[in-house]
Structures are given as C-alpha cells and as structure tokens.
Amino acid sequence: MFITGALMMVTALRSAPSERYCAAQLSIWSPLLEAVEYEQRDFESGLGLDNSGFTGLPTAEMEAKWESLSQVPGVIIPPDRVPYLNRSIDQGFVPAIPDSPSLGYVGV
C-alpha cells in the first residue's frame, strides 16, 4: 500500500497540468480565455492605482475616465458557444443584430 501511494505521488508530481489547462477546467467558456495570461504580483498598496487618475477627489477629468470605462461594448457570443455557458438560447439572449440571430448574441 505504501509503494502504491508513493508511485501515485511521483506520478502526480511529474505530470502537473498547466495553468492554462486548469483555468479552462475551472472557468466557463469565454471568447478570450485562450488569450488570458496569468502572472503573480506583489501589490504594495490595497489598490495599486495611486497615480492612475482614478483615485482622489472627484474632478471632471476623473469622471470622464470612469465614464469611459462604463461604455465598453458588449461581447458577441457565437450561437454554438451558448451551451458552454450552461445556458440555452431560449433563456432570453439578445441577438447582436436583431434581424440575424445566427451571427451571435450579446454578452456583457
């Protein structure tokens, strides 16, 4: 039994899955999942954005920056990928182009 356990540990350590494989297994499908690259960072402050222009007292410039973030266009979900989201088209997905739902659906 000890030998079997030791062999299982050696096999598990030798064939560790990649970060990309783990992310694909633990995430729902996304059109950008293949493009995501993970990195480890140590942050020096809670936000790490002290000089980004998004923190501090409200100004017209800061409000414009926040407004531009909220105006990001939606993502188009291809019809064949909707089941990867554990959803059905019958659940009220909005076609990206109203006259042609075969092109995809709006995702936010």
Short mmCIF file of C-alpha atoms in Angstrom, two decimals:
data_model
loop_
_atom_site.label_atom_id
_atom_site.label_comp_id
_atom_site.label_asym_id
_atom_site.label_seq_id
_atom_site.Cartn_x
_atom_site.Cartn_y
_atom_site.Cartn_z
CA MET A 1 0.00 0.00 0.00
CA PHE A 2 2.88 2.36 0.82
CA ILE A 3 4.52 1.65 -2.53
CA THR A 4 1.27 2.32 -4.38
CA GLY A 5 0.83 5.64 -2.58
CA ALA A 6 4.42 6.63 -3.31
CA LEU A 7 4.01 5.78 -7.00
CA MET A 8 0.82 7.82 -7.18
CA MET A 9 2.56 10.84 -5.63
CA VAL A 10 5.52 10.59 -8.01
CA THR A 11 3.17 10.33 -10.99
CA ALA A 12 1.10 13.30 -9.82
CA LEU A 13 4.18 15.48 -9.30
CA ARG A 14 5.67 14.52 -12.63
CA SER A 15 2.59 15.33 -14.74
CA ALA A 16 1.26 18.60 -13.30
CA PRO A 17 -1.30 20.33 -15.55
CA SER A 18 -0.50 23.76 -16.95
CA GLU A 19 -2.09 26.96 -15.64
CA ARG A 20 -3.94 27.35 -18.95
CA TYR A 21 -5.41 23.84 -18.65
CA CYS A 22 -6.52 24.47 -15.05
CA ALA A 23 -8.11 27.80 -16.00
CA ALA A 24 -10.02 26.15 -18.85
CA GLN A 25 -11.31 23.45 -16.50
CA LEU A 26 -12.36 25.87 -13.75
CA SER A 27 -13.83 28.68 -15.88
CA ILE A 28 -16.91 28.94 -18.03
CA TRP A 29 -16.22 29.38 -21.72
CA SER A 30 -15.12 32.82 -22.84
CA PRO A 31 -14.04 34.02 -26.30
CA LEU A 32 -10.90 35.46 -24.70
CA LEU A 33 -9.95 32.54 -22.45
CA GLU A 34 -7.15 31.43 -24.79
CA ALA A 35 -5.64 34.94 -24.75
CA VAL A 36 -5.53 35.28 -20.95
CA GLU A 37 -2.07 35.11 -19.42
CA TYR A 38 -1.77 34.87 -15.66
CA GLU A 39 1.03 36.44 -13.66
CA GLN A 40 1.85 36.66 -9.99
CA ARG A 41 2.36 40.09 -8.46
CA ASP A 42 3.00 41.54 -5.04
CA PHE A 43 0.97 44.69 -4.54
CA GLU A 44 2.41 47.40 -2.33
CA SER A 45 -0.94 49.02 -1.55
CA GLY A 46 -4.56 47.96 -1.43
CA LEU A 47 -5.35 49.38 -4.87
CA GLY A 48 -2.02 49.76 -6.58
CA LEU A 49 -3.56 52.65 -8.54
CA ASP A 50 -2.44 55.67 -6.55
CA ASN A 51 -1.24 57.64 -9.60
CA SER A 52 -3.66 56.24 -12.17
CA GLY A 53 -6.07 59.18 -12.20
CA PHE A 54 -8.93 57.03 -10.90
CA THR A 55 -8.43 57.81 -7.20
CA GLY A 56 -8.70 61.02 -5.23
CA LEU A 57 -11.21 63.83 -5.05
CA PRO A 58 -13.77 63.89 -7.88
CA THR A 59 -12.84 66.03 -10.87
CA ALA A 60 -14.33 66.37 -14.34
CA GLU A 61 -11.30 64.55 -15.78
CA MET A 62 -11.68 61.66 -13.32
CA GLU A 63 -15.42 61.38 -14.01
CA ALA A 64 -14.68 61.23 -17.74
CA LYS A 65 -12.21 58.38 -17.15
CA TRP A 66 -14.75 56.41 -15.11
CA GLU A 67 -17.45 57.10 -17.72
CA SER A 68 -15.19 55.76 -20.48
CA LEU A 69 -14.77 52.52 -18.51
CA SER A 70 -18.52 52.02 -18.31
CA GLN A 71 -19.01 52.46 -22.06
CA VAL A 72 -17.24 49.22 -23.02
CA PRO A 73 -19.15 47.47 -25.81
CA GLY A 74 -20.67 44.04 -25.24
CA VAL A 75 -19.14 40.77 -26.32
CA ILE A 76 -20.72 38.71 -29.10
CA ILE A 77 -21.29 35.09 -28.10
CA PRO A 78 -21.42 32.74 -31.10
CA PRO A 79 -24.58 30.58 -31.13
CA ASP A 80 -22.58 27.35 -30.91
CA ARG A 81 -20.86 28.58 -27.71
CA VAL A 82 -24.01 29.39 -25.70
CA PRO A 83 -24.23 25.82 -24.31
CA TYR A 84 -20.69 26.22 -22.89
CA LEU A 85 -22.16 28.88 -20.59
CA ASN A 86 -24.67 26.32 -19.23
CA ARG A 87 -27.41 28.35 -20.86
CA SER A 88 -29.96 27.96 -23.62
CA ILE A 89 -30.86 30.42 -26.36
CA ASP A 90 -34.45 30.15 -25.09
CA GLN A 91 -33.43 31.95 -21.87
CA GLY A 92 -33.71 35.37 -23.44
CA PHE A 93 -30.36 36.02 -25.10
CA VAL A 94 -30.45 39.21 -27.17
CA PRO A 95 -29.26 38.83 -30.79
CA ALA A 96 -26.26 41.04 -31.59
CA ILE A 97 -28.02 42.07 -34.80
CA PRO A 98 -31.82 41.88 -34.34
CA ASP A 99 -32.52 40.63 -37.88
CA SER A 100 -29.82 37.95 -37.81
CA PRO A 101 -29.53 35.91 -34.58
CA SER A 102 -27.30 33.41 -36.39
CA LEU A 103 -24.39 35.88 -36.05
CA GLY A 104 -24.38 35.67 -32.26
CA TYR A 105 -25.81 37.06 -29.07
CA VAL A 106 -24.89 40.00 -26.86
CA GLY A 107 -22.82 39.21 -23.78
CA VAL A 108 -21.70 41.72 -21.19
#
